[in-house]
Amino acid sequence: MTQPRLRLNDGRMIPQIGLGIWQVPAATTAATVAAALGLGYRLVDGAAIYGNEAGLGQGLRHSGLPRDEVFVTTKVWNDDQGHDATLRAVEASLGRLQLDHVDLCLIHWPVPARKLYIDSWRALIRLRDEGRVRSIGVSNFTGEHLERLVDATGVVPVLNQVELNPRLQQTALRALHDRMGIVTQSWTPLGQGKSFAAPPVQEAAKRTGKSPAQVILRWHIQLGASVIPRSTRTEGLAENLTLFDFALTEGEMSALATLDTGERCGPDPLTFA
Ligand code: NAD
């Protein structure tokens, strides 16, 4: 199945929908990843800190798909920030994945108190130039962090993966991404189900015959974001991929926009270390 793709500012393409594997147990990650790839997923969002990179690599091999058909993301954890530590961390990730490159590597959190994210970014630029990482981006960066990175290095991240769901719509940050040519990627896209019962979600679900989760994931798609929901159940994986046989109306998108409360499910990037 062909997934819609988004163009990155380095000319590469990323599937708009992918599988997130945070909290997927290491012992079952290979099976989950292989099942997802069998259903048509072509993007897997991993990270060193998730402790399941080996399973991600195994799942990819078990799927039998050619390496270049699957987009693999990993992330550099906070303790590995700094130039040389980042170089070592990415090599360690590639070793666990048993891959010779990843498609995308992100700085997982800015950790502004450590003042190392620019050094980490220089290491990612080097790894990209050496071909160990095809594209480089960031996660949980605010507008200020993004601007510092670009001022210091001239290299614009291809993507910023941030918490984004109906209660935390990141409107200003998304507009900045658009101006800078950065793809927005949504983590915890379902917002822990806290908006499933909200009338705008329920009404759109009723009209389209889709589930609340599908309505919310479709909302991400129509915002132009890449989205990486996590499920370990086959039915959930399939449900979260079935987003392209319906569309939300402008009225439904506007009604969903009213659900923004600014409340986070996860940590605040300014303080998380
Ligand atoms: P999610 O929004 O994908 O929700 C996952 C939860 O929703 C699970 O409990 C799952 O069982 C349930 N769910 C999945 N599909 C459903 C459906 N169709 N109907 C009802 N319930 C459903 O949350 P997440 O895992 O926190 O985020 C997705 C991915 O984002 C992660 O797996 C990870 O890859 C990434 N992530 C990144 C960061 C970061 O700092 N960069 C932080 C958190 C998550």
Short mmCIF file of C-alpha atoms and ligand atoms in Angstrom, two decimals:
data_model
loop_
_atom_site.label_atom_id
_atom_site.label_comp_id
_atom_site.label_asym_id
_atom_site.label_seq_id
_atom_site.Cartn_x
_atom_site.Cartn_y
_atom_site.Cartn_z
CA MET A 1 0.00 0.00 0.00
CA THR A 2 1.34 3.44 -0.89
CA GLN A 3 1.36 5.89 1.99
CA PRO A 4 1.16 9.65 1.47
CA ARG A 5 4.60 11.18 1.93
CA LEU A 6 5.85 14.60 2.95
CA ARG A 7 8.86 16.29 1.37
CA LEU A 8 11.68 17.17 3.77
CA ASN A 9 13.82 20.29 3.28
CA ASP A 10 16.78 18.11 2.25
CA GLY A 11 14.77 16.70 -0.68
CA ARG A 12 14.02 13.34 0.92
CA MET A 13 10.51 12.04 1.58
CA ILE A 14 8.95 10.76 4.82
CA PRO A 15 5.76 8.70 5.09
CA GLN A 16 3.06 10.81 6.72
CA ILE A 17 1.87 7.98 8.99
CA GLY A 18 4.13 5.73 11.01
CA LEU A 19 4.31 3.42 13.99
CA GLY A 20 5.59 4.74 17.33
CA ILE A 21 7.28 2.13 19.52
CA TRP A 22 7.74 3.89 22.86
CA GLN A 23 6.77 1.42 25.62
CA VAL A 24 6.52 -1.49 23.20
CA PRO A 25 8.23 -4.29 25.17
CA ALA A 26 11.66 -5.23 23.82
CA ALA A 27 10.65 -8.90 23.64
CA THR A 28 7.67 -8.23 21.35
CA THR A 29 8.95 -5.27 19.33
CA ALA A 30 10.15 -7.39 16.40
CA ALA A 31 6.70 -9.00 16.06
CA THR A 32 4.89 -5.64 16.37
CA VAL A 33 7.14 -3.97 13.80
CA ALA A 34 6.87 -6.89 11.36
CA ALA A 35 3.06 -6.92 11.76
CA ALA A 36 2.86 -3.17 11.15
CA LEU A 37 5.07 -3.39 8.07
CA GLY A 38 2.92 -6.26 6.81
CA LEU A 39 -0.16 -4.06 7.15
CA GLY A 40 1.44 -1.26 5.14
CA TYR A 41 3.30 0.95 7.62
CA ARG A 42 6.53 2.28 6.10
CA LEU A 43 7.81 4.47 8.97
CA VAL A 44 8.89 3.27 12.41
CA ASP A 45 9.69 5.80 15.12
CA GLY A 46 12.25 4.43 17.56
CA ALA A 47 14.73 5.89 20.04
CA ALA A 48 17.72 4.66 22.00
CA ILE A 49 15.90 5.29 25.30
CA TYR A 50 12.97 3.05 24.29
CA GLY A 51 15.27 0.04 24.77
CA ASN A 52 13.87 -1.81 21.75
CA GLU A 53 16.09 -0.81 18.82
CA ALA A 54 17.27 -4.43 18.39
CA GLY A 55 13.63 -5.50 17.98
CA LEU A 56 13.00 -2.72 15.49
CA GLY A 57 15.88 -3.95 13.33
CA GLN A 58 14.74 -7.57 13.65
CA GLY A 59 11.16 -6.68 12.74
CA LEU A 60 12.40 -4.89 9.65
CA ARG A 61 14.43 -7.93 8.58
CA HIS A 62 11.55 -10.33 9.38
CA SER A 63 9.21 -8.26 7.21
CA GLY A 64 11.22 -9.20 4.13
CA LEU A 65 10.84 -5.65 2.80
CA PRO A 66 13.78 -4.04 1.02
CA ARG A 67 15.63 -1.71 3.40
CA ASP A 68 14.95 1.34 1.25
CA GLU A 69 11.18 0.89 1.48
CA VAL A 70 11.11 1.48 5.24
CA PHE A 71 11.87 4.77 6.94
CA VAL A 72 13.60 4.21 10.28
CA THR A 73 13.94 6.98 12.87
CA THR A 74 16.01 6.93 16.03
CA LYS A 75 16.89 9.57 18.61
CA VAL A 76 19.89 10.61 20.68
CA TRP A 77 19.07 10.48 24.38
CA ASN A 78 19.72 13.38 26.77
CA ASP A 79 22.70 11.72 28.51
CA ASP A 80 24.43 11.39 25.14
CA GLN A 81 24.32 15.06 24.23
CA GLY A 82 27.56 16.75 23.18
CA HIS A 83 29.57 16.28 19.99
CA ASP A 84 31.57 13.12 20.63
CA ALA A 85 28.95 11.49 22.84
CA THR A 86 26.38 11.94 20.06
CA LEU A 87 28.72 10.34 17.52
CA ARG A 88 29.15 7.35 19.84
CA ALA A 89 25.42 7.15 20.63
CA VAL A 90 24.40 6.99 16.98
CA GLU A 91 26.99 4.29 16.26
CA ALA A 92 25.62 2.32 19.22
CA SER A 93 22.06 2.71 17.90
CA LEU A 94 23.14 1.49 14.44
CA GLY A 95 24.80 -1.48 16.12
CA ARG A 96 21.64 -2.42 18.00
CA LEU A 97 19.47 -1.89 14.92
CA GLN A 98 22.03 -3.80 12.81
CA LEU A 99 21.66 -1.21 10.10
CA ASP A 100 24.31 0.73 8.24
CA HIS A 101 22.22 3.90 8.31
CA VAL A 102 19.00 5.30 9.72
CA ASP A 103 16.72 7.48 7.64
CA LEU A 104 16.29 10.08 10.35
CA CYS A 105 18.03 10.83 13.62
CA LEU A 106 16.64 13.36 16.08
CA ILE A 107 18.00 15.08 19.16
CA HIS A 108 15.38 13.69 21.58
CA TRP A 109 15.07 16.73 23.90
CA PRO A 110 16.84 20.10 23.87
CA VAL A 111 17.78 19.96 27.60
CA PRO A 112 18.54 23.69 27.49
CA ALA A 113 20.17 23.71 30.94
CA ARG A 114 23.05 21.59 29.61
CA LYS A 115 23.72 23.91 26.66
CA LEU A 116 24.89 20.99 24.51
CA TYR A 117 22.28 20.76 21.79
CA ILE A 118 24.27 22.81 19.28
CA ASP A 119 27.30 20.52 19.76
CA SER A 120 25.00 17.51 19.36
CA TRP A 121 23.61 19.06 16.18
CA ARG A 122 27.12 19.52 14.73
CA ALA A 123 27.68 15.80 15.32
CA LEU A 124 24.45 14.94 13.49
CA ILE A 125 25.53 17.16 10.57
CA ARG A 126 28.78 15.19 10.40
CA LEU A 127 26.95 11.84 10.57
CA ARG A 128 24.66 12.98 7.78
CA ASP A 129 27.66 14.00 5.67
CA GLU A 130 29.22 10.59 6.34
CA GLY A 131 26.00 8.80 5.31
CA ARG A 132 25.30 7.14 8.68
CA VAL A 133 22.10 9.17 8.96
CA ARG A 134 20.18 10.26 5.86
CA SER A 135 18.22 13.15 7.38
CA ILE A 136 18.62 15.03 10.66
CA GLY A 137 16.05 16.67 12.87
CA VAL A 138 15.06 17.46 16.42
CA SER A 139 12.35 16.71 18.92
CA ASN A 140 10.70 18.83 21.59
CA PHE A 141 12.47 21.99 20.38
CA THR A 142 10.78 25.34 20.96
CA GLY A 143 10.97 28.15 18.42
CA GLU A 144 13.88 29.69 20.34
CA HIS A 145 15.86 26.44 20.27
CA LEU A 146 15.24 26.05 16.54
CA GLU A 147 16.39 29.57 15.80
CA ARG A 148 19.57 29.15 17.89
CA LEU A 149 20.42 25.95 16.06
CA VAL A 150 20.02 27.55 12.64
CA ASP A 151 21.89 30.74 13.65
CA ALA A 152 24.83 28.66 14.91
CA THR A 153 25.10 26.17 12.05
CA GLY A 154 23.01 27.31 9.10
CA VAL A 155 21.47 23.82 8.96
CA VAL A 156 17.69 23.71 9.35
CA PRO A 157 16.31 20.49 10.93
CA VAL A 158 14.11 18.59 8.49
CA LEU A 159 11.55 17.88 11.18
CA ASN A 160 10.60 18.70 14.78
CA GLN A 161 8.74 15.91 16.58
CA VAL A 162 6.63 17.48 19.33
CA GLU A 163 3.69 16.61 21.53
CA LEU A 164 0.64 17.48 19.43
CA ASN A 165 -2.96 16.42 20.01
CA PRO A 166 -6.36 18.14 20.18
CA ARG A 167 -5.62 19.52 23.66
CA LEU A 168 -2.14 20.78 22.69
CA GLN A 169 -2.40 22.07 19.13
CA GLN A 170 0.96 23.90 18.93
CA THR A 171 -0.47 26.51 16.55
CA ALA A 172 2.36 29.05 16.86
CA LEU A 173 5.09 26.41 16.64
CA ARG A 174 3.46 24.83 13.57
CA ALA A 175 3.35 28.22 11.87
CA LEU A 176 7.04 28.73 12.63
CA HIS A 177 7.81 25.27 11.22
CA ASP A 178 6.00 26.24 8.03
CA ARG A 179 8.03 29.44 7.73
CA MET A 180 11.32 27.57 8.36
CA GLY A 181 10.51 24.61 6.09
CA ILE A 182 10.38 22.11 8.95
CA VAL A 183 7.93 19.18 8.97
CA THR A 184 5.85 18.88 12.14
CA GLN A 185 5.61 15.36 13.53
CA SER A 186 3.08 14.63 16.27
CA TRP A 187 3.89 12.50 19.31
CA THR A 188 1.18 11.23 21.68
CA PRO A 189 -1.14 12.12 18.78
CA LEU A 190 -4.13 10.51 20.49
CA GLY A 191 -3.60 12.61 23.62
CA GLN A 192 -4.21 9.65 25.97
CA GLY A 193 -7.78 9.50 24.69
CA LYS A 194 -8.71 12.64 26.62
CA SER A 195 -10.57 14.15 23.64
CA PHE A 196 -12.29 10.96 22.45
CA ALA A 197 -15.58 11.91 24.13
CA ALA A 198 -15.51 15.59 23.10
CA PRO A 199 -18.54 16.53 20.95
CA PRO A 200 -16.53 17.67 17.88
CA VAL A 201 -14.76 14.29 17.81
CA GLN A 202 -17.93 12.31 18.49
CA GLU A 203 -19.90 14.19 15.83
CA ALA A 204 -17.22 13.71 13.17
CA ALA A 205 -16.94 10.03 14.13
CA LYS A 206 -20.69 9.60 13.76
CA ARG A 207 -20.84 11.33 10.37
CA THR A 208 -17.88 9.45 8.91
CA GLY A 209 -18.50 6.10 10.58
CA LYS A 210 -14.94 6.18 11.92
CA SER A 211 -13.59 5.78 15.44
CA PRO A 212 -12.59 8.77 17.60
CA ALA A 213 -8.94 7.72 17.18
CA GLN A 214 -9.29 7.73 13.38
CA VAL A 215 -10.94 11.17 13.45
CA ILE A 216 -8.07 12.56 15.51
CA LEU A 217 -5.39 10.92 13.37
CA ARG A 218 -7.12 12.26 10.24
CA TRP A 219 -7.07 15.73 11.85
CA HIS A 220 -3.25 15.43 12.14
CA ILE A 221 -3.06 14.37 8.48
CA GLN A 222 -5.15 17.37 7.40
CA LEU A 223 -2.97 19.71 9.51
CA GLY A 224 -0.14 18.49 7.27
CA ALA A 225 1.72 16.78 10.10
CA SER A 226 3.41 13.42 10.10
CA VAL A 227 1.89 11.27 12.82
CA ILE A 228 3.23 8.20 14.67
CA PRO A 229 0.52 6.50 16.75
CA ARG A 230 1.43 3.45 18.81
CA SER A 231 -0.57 0.28 18.94
CA THR A 232 0.47 -3.29 19.59
CA ARG A 233 -2.84 -4.89 18.59
CA THR A 234 -3.28 -5.92 14.95
CA GLU A 235 -6.76 -4.32 14.83
CA GLY A 236 -5.40 -1.10 16.35
CA LEU A 237 -2.52 -1.00 13.88
CA ALA A 238 -4.91 -1.48 10.97
CA GLU A 239 -7.41 1.04 12.34
CA ASN A 240 -4.72 3.71 12.72
CA LEU A 241 -3.63 3.23 9.12
CA THR A 242 -7.12 3.55 7.66
CA LEU A 243 -7.18 7.32 7.35
CA PHE A 244 -7.28 7.91 3.63
CA ASP A 245 -10.79 6.81 2.67
CA PHE A 246 -12.49 9.78 4.35
CA ALA A 247 -11.90 13.47 5.09
CA LEU A 248 -12.97 15.93 7.75
CA THR A 249 -14.88 18.96 6.55
CA GLU A 250 -13.67 22.50 7.15
CA GLY A 251 -16.38 22.80 9.78
CA GLU A 252 -15.16 19.67 11.53
CA MET A 253 -11.55 20.93 11.46
CA SER A 254 -12.72 24.25 12.98
CA ALA A 255 -14.73 22.44 15.66
CA LEU A 256 -11.68 20.33 16.56
CA ALA A 257 -9.61 23.53 16.81
CA THR A 258 -11.75 24.60 19.78
CA LEU A 259 -10.46 21.66 21.87
CA ASP A 260 -7.05 23.28 22.43
CA THR A 261 -6.46 23.79 26.16
CA GLY A 262 -2.67 23.95 26.09
CA GLU A 263 -2.46 21.06 28.55
CA ARG A 264 0.42 18.63 28.02
CA CYS A 265 0.41 14.86 28.49
CA GLY A 266 4.22 14.80 28.64
CA PRO A 267 7.02 16.94 30.11
CA ASP A 268 7.78 20.57 29.37
CA PRO A 269 10.76 20.84 26.97
CA LEU A 270 12.08 23.90 28.81
CA THR A 271 12.67 21.97 32.01
CA PHE A 272 12.86 18.28 31.07
CA ALA A 273 16.35 16.87 31.56
P1 NAD B 1 -0.35 7.53 21.21
O1 NAD B 1 -1.05 8.83 21.11
O2 NAD B 1 0.12 6.88 19.99
O3 NAD B 1 -1.30 6.59 22.02
C1 NAD B 1 -0.95 5.28 22.39
C2 NAD B 1 -2.03 4.75 23.30
O4 NAD B 1 -3.30 4.83 22.63
C3 NAD B 1 -1.81 3.31 23.66
O5 NAD B 1 -2.29 3.10 24.98
C4 NAD B 1 -2.67 2.58 22.64
O6 NAD B 1 -3.10 1.33 23.11
C5 NAD B 1 -3.83 3.52 22.46
N1 NAD B 1 -4.39 3.44 21.11
C6 NAD B 1 -3.70 3.30 19.95
N2 NAD B 1 -4.52 3.26 18.90
C7 NAD B 1 -5.78 3.36 19.40
C8 NAD B 1 -7.06 3.36 18.81
N3 NAD B 1 -7.20 3.25 17.49
N4 NAD B 1 -8.13 3.49 19.62
C9 NAD B 1 -7.99 3.59 20.95
N5 NAD B 1 -6.80 3.60 21.58
C10 NAD B 1 -5.70 3.47 20.81
O7 NAD B 1 0.83 7.75 22.26
P2 NAD B 1 2.39 7.58 22.40
O8 NAD B 1 2.87 6.20 22.23
O9 NAD B 1 2.72 8.31 23.64
O10 NAD B 1 2.99 8.43 21.18
C11 NAD B 1 3.20 7.86 19.92
C12 NAD B 1 4.68 7.74 19.62
O11 NAD B 1 5.30 9.02 19.66
C13 NAD B 1 5.48 6.93 20.64
O12 NAD B 1 5.25 5.54 20.55
C14 NAD B 1 6.87 7.37 20.33
O13 NAD B 1 7.36 6.70 19.17
C15 NAD B 1 6.65 8.86 20.06
N6 NAD B 1 6.90 9.70 21.24
C16 NAD B 1 7.93 10.58 21.18
C17 NAD B 1 8.22 11.40 22.24
C18 NAD B 1 9.36 12.37 22.16
O14 NAD B 1 9.75 12.95 23.18
N7 NAD B 1 9.90 12.59 20.99
C19 NAD B 1 7.45 11.33 23.42
C20 NAD B 1 6.40 10.43 23.45
C21 NAD B 1 6.11 9.64 22.35
#
